[in-house]
Coordinates of C-alpha atoms in Angstrom, one line a residue:
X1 CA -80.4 142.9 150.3
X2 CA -83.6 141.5 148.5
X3 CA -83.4 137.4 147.6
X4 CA -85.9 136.4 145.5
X5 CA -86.5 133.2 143.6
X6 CA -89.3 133.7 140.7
X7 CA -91.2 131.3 139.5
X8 CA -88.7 128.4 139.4
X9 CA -89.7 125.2 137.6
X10 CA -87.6 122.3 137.6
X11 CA -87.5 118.8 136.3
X12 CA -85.3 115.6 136.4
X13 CA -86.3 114.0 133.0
X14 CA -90.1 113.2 133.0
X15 CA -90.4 114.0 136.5
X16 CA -91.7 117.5 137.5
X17 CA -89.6 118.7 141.1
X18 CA -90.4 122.0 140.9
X19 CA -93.2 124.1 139.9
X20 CA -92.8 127.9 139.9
X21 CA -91.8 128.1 143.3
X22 CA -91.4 131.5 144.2
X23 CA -90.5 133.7 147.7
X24 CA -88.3 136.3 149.0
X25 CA -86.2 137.2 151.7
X26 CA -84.4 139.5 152.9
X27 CA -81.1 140.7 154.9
X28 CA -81.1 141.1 158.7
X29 CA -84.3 138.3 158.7
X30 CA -84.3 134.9 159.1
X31 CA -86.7 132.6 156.7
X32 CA -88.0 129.1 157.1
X33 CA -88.0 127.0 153.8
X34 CA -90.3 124.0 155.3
X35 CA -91.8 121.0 153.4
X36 CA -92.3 117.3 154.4
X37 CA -89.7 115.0 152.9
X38 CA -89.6 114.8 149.0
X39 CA -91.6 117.8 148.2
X40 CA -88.5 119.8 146.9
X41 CA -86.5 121.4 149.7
X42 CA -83.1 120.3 148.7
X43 CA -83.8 121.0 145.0
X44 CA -84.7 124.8 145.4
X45 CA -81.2 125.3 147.8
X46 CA -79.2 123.7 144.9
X47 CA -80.9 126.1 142.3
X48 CA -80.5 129.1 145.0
X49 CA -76.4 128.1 145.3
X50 CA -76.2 127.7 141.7
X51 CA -75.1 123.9 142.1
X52 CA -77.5 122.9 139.3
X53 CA -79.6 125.5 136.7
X54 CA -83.7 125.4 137.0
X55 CA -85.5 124.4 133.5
X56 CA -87.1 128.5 134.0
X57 CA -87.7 131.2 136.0
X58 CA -84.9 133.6 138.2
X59 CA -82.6 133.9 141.5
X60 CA -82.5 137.5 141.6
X61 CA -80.6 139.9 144.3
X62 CA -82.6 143.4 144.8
X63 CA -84.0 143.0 141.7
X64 CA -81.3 141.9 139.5
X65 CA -79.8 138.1 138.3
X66 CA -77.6 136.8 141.2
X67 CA -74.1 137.7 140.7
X68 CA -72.8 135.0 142.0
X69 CA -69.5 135.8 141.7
X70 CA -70.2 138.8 144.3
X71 CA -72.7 136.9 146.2
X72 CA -71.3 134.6 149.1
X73 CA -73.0 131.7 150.0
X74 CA -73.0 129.6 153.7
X75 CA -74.3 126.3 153.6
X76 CA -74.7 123.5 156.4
X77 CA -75.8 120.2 155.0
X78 CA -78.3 117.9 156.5
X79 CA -76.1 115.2 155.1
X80 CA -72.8 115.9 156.7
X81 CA -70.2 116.6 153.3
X82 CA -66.3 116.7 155.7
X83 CA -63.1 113.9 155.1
X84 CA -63.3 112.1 158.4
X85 CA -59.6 111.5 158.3
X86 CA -58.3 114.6 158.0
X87 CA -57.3 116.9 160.0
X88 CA -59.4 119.7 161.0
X89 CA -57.6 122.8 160.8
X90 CA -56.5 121.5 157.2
X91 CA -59.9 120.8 155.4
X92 CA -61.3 124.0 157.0
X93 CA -58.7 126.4 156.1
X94 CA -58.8 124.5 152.2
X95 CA -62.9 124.9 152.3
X96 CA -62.2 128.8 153.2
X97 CA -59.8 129.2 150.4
X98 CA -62.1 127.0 147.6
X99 CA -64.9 130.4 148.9
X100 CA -61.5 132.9 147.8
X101 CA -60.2 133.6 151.1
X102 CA -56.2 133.7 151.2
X103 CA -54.3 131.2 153.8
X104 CA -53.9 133.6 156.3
X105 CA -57.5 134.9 156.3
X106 CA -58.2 131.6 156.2
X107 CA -56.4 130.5 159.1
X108 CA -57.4 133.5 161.1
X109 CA -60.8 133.0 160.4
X110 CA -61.2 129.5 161.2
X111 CA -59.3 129.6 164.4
X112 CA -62.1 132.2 165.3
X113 CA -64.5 130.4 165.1
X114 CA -62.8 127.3 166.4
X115 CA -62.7 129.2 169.9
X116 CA -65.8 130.7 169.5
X117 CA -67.4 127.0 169.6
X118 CA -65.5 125.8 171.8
X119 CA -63.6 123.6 169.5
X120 CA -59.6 125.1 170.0
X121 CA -58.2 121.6 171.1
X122 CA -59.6 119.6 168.4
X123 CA -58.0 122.2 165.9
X124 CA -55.2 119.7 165.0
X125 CA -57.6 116.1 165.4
X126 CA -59.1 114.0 163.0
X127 CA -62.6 114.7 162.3
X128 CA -64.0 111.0 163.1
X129 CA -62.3 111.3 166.5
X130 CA -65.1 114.0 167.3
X131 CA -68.7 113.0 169.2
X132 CA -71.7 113.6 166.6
X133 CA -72.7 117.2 167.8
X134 CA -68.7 118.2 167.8
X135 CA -68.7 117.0 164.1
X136 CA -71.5 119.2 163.5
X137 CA -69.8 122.4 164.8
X138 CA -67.3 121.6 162.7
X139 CA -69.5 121.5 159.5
X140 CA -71.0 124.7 160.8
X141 CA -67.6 126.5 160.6
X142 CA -67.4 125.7 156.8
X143 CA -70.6 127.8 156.2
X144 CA -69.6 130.8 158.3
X145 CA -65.3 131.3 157.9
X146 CA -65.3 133.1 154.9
X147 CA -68.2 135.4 156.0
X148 CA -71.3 134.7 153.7
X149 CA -74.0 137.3 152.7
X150 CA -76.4 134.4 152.5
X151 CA -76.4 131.6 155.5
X152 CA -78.2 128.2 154.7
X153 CA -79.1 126.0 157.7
X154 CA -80.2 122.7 156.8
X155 CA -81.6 121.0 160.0
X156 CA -78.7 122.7 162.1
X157 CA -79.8 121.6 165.1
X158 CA -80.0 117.7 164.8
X159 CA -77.8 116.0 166.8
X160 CA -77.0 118.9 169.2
X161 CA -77.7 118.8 172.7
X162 CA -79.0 121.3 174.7
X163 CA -75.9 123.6 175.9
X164 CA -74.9 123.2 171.9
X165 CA -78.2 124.1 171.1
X166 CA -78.1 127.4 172.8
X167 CA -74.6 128.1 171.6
X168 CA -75.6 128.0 168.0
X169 CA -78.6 130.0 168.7
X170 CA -76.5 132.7 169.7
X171 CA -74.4 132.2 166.2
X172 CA -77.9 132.5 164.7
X173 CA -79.1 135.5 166.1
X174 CA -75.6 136.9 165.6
X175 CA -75.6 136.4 161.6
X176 CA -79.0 137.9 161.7
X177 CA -77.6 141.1 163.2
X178 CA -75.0 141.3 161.3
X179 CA -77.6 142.1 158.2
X180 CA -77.0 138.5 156.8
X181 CA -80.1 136.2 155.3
X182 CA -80.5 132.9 157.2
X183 CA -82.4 130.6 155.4
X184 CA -83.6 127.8 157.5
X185 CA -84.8 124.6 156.4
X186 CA -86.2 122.3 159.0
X187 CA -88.6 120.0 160.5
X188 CA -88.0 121.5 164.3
X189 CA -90.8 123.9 163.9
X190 CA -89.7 125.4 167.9
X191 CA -86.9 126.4 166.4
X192 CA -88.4 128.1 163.0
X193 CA -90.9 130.1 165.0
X194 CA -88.2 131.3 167.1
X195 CA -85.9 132.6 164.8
X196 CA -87.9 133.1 161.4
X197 CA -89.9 136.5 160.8
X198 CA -91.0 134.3 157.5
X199 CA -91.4 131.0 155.9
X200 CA -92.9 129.5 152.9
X201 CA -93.8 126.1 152.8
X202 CA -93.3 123.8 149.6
X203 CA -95.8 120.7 148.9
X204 CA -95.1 118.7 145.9
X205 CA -93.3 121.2 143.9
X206 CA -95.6 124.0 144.7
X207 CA -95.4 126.8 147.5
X208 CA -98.7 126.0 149.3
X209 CA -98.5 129.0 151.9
X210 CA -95.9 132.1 152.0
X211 CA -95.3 135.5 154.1
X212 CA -95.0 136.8 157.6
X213 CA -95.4 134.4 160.2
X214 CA -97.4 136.4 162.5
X215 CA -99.4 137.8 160.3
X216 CA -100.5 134.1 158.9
X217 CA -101.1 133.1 162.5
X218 CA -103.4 136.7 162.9
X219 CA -105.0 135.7 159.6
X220 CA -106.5 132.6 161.4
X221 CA -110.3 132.9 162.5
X222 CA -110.0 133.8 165.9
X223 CA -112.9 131.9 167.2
X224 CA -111.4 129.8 170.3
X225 CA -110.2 130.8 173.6
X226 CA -107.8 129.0 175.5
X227 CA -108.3 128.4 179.2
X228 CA -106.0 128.3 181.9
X229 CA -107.2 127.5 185.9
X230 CA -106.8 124.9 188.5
X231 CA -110.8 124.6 188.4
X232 CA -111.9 123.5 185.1
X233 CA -114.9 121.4 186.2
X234 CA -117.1 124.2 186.5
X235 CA -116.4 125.9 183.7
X236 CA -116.5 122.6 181.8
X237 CA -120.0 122.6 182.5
X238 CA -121.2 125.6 181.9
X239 CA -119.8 125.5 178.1
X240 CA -120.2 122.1 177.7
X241 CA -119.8 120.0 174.4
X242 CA -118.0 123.7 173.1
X243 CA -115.5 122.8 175.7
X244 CA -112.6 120.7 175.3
X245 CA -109.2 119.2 177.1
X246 CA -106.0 120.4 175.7
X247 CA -102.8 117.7 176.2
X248 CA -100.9 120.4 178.8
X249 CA -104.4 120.5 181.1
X250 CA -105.9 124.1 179.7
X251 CA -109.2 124.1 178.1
X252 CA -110.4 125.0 175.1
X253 CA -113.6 127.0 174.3
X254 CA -115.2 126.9 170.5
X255 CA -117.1 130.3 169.5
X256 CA -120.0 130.2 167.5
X257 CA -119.3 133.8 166.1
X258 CA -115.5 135.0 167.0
X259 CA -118.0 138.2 167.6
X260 CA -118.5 136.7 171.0
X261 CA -114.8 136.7 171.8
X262 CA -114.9 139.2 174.4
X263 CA -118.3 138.7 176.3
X264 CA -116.9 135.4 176.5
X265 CA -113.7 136.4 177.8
X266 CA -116.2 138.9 180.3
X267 CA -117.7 135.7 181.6
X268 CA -114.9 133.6 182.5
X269 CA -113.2 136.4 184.3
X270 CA -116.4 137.6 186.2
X271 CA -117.7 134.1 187.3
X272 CA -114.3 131.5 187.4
X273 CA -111.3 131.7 188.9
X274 CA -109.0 132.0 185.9
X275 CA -105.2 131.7 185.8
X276 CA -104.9 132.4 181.9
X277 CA -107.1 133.4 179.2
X278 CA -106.1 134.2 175.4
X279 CA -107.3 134.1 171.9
X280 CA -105.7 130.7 170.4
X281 CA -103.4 131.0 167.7
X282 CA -102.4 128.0 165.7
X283 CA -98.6 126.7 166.3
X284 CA -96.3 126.6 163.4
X285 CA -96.4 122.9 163.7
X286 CA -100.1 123.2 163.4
X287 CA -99.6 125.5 160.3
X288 CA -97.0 122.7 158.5
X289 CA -99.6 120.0 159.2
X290 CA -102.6 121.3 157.5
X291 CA -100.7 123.0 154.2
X292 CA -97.8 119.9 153.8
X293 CA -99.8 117.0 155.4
X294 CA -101.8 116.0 152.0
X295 CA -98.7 115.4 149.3
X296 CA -101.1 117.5 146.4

């Protein structure tokens, strides 16, 4: 399966949201959606899910308009949408059906994935008698008992501590596997880069940068080594002002052509006692700041 969204414009009276956002993504993949806050995140999911139409463009499905009839949709909230006094079992089996499951599927379903999170002995508790992180697995369950073709992951891991944390990275990869698209939208760029193959990022309405993550990190000039030993001074003054402290300790070296990458690399080995030495690639977090840290 082949999501795309094509040129999507949007508008809230005078005020322009969306202006012809377009990406793709596709099954067995996972795909950051990124943006700072306000430049139209939210608005494209709600378009994608069919919650509200776009003034123009498409939401196709290998090529043709979104059926949405036939095409499930799994969505965790970054606002949290469950009835804090009811009972859990209850609301999650009635969410499963509102998606067309019958009771018993329903029931069967949930109470999978209540044990697989750990979450059996809350199955007849209210919701607000749940820490924060327990609530969330909850939430989660609403976007995954009624087995989606499309899972959307608004900020899924605030609030979660670590062992959590690893536990729904396991659900995670486990979707992907299981040839579903898992759209991601997030500001925990760790977790983006370790899970999506690609992302686009929005900035005020527009899609400022889109496509494969490594290849937008490869597309980078590669002028700058990065420098790992427990003797920097020396090397600190042989390249001098070109030469730099990174926050962890390692140094970084600025070419003056990236055609010198590997006499450089020659030099360090042959005449310092190196630990590490690689070609810098920019972070993801690096990547966000420079295409979403001006609002356009």
């Amino acid at each position: 399966m082949i999501l795309e969204l094509k040129t999507i414009d949007k508008s809230f009276g005078e005020k322009e949201v969306l202006k012809g956002i377009s990406f793709s993504a596709e099954s067995g993949k996972a795909f950051g959606l990124l943006g700072r806050n306000g430049a139209g995140k939210t608005t494209t999911i709600r378009i994608l899910m069919n919650v509200f139409p776009a003034n123009s463009g498409e939401v196709l499905v290998d090529g043709r308009p979104i059926n949405y009839e036939k095409t499930g949709f799994g969505y965790l909230p970054e606002e949290r949408g469950l009835y804090p006094k009811k009972v859990i079992i209850n609301q999650l089996v009635y969410f499963a059906e509102l998606k067309g499951m019958r009771h018993k599927a329903a029931v069967n379903a949930v109470d999978y994935w209540l044990d697989r999170l750990g979450m059996s002995e809350y199955r007849n508790k209210r919701l607000d008698t749940l820490s924060k992180g327990n609530q969330q697995k909850i939430q989660l369950i609403t976007a995954l008992a009624h087995d989606p073709h499309i899972v959307i992951l608004d900020e899924p891991f605030s609030g979660l501590d670590p062992v959590n944390a690893m536990l729904l990275k396991d659900v995670v990869k486990e979707q992907i596997s299981k040839g579903k698209i898992v759209l991601f939208s997030s500001h925990q760029m760790n977790y983006i880069e370790e899970f999506c193959d690609s992302i686009a990022i929005i900035n005020a309405g527009k899609v400022a940068l889109r496509g494969d993550l490594h290849e937008i990190k490869r597309n980078y000039v590669r002028d700058r080594l990065v420098v790992n030993t427990i003797k920097p001074a020396p090397i600190q003054a042989d390249f001098g002002a070109a030469c730099t402290i990174n926050d962890d300790g390692s140094l970084m070296i600025k070419l003056n052509d990236p055609a010198e990458k590997q006499a450089v690399m020659k030099r360090l080995v042959d005449n310092y006692d190196i630990d590490e030495l690689k070609v810098f690639e920019p972070s993801l977090n690096d990547i966000f700041v420079e295409y979403a840290g001006e609002q356009v």
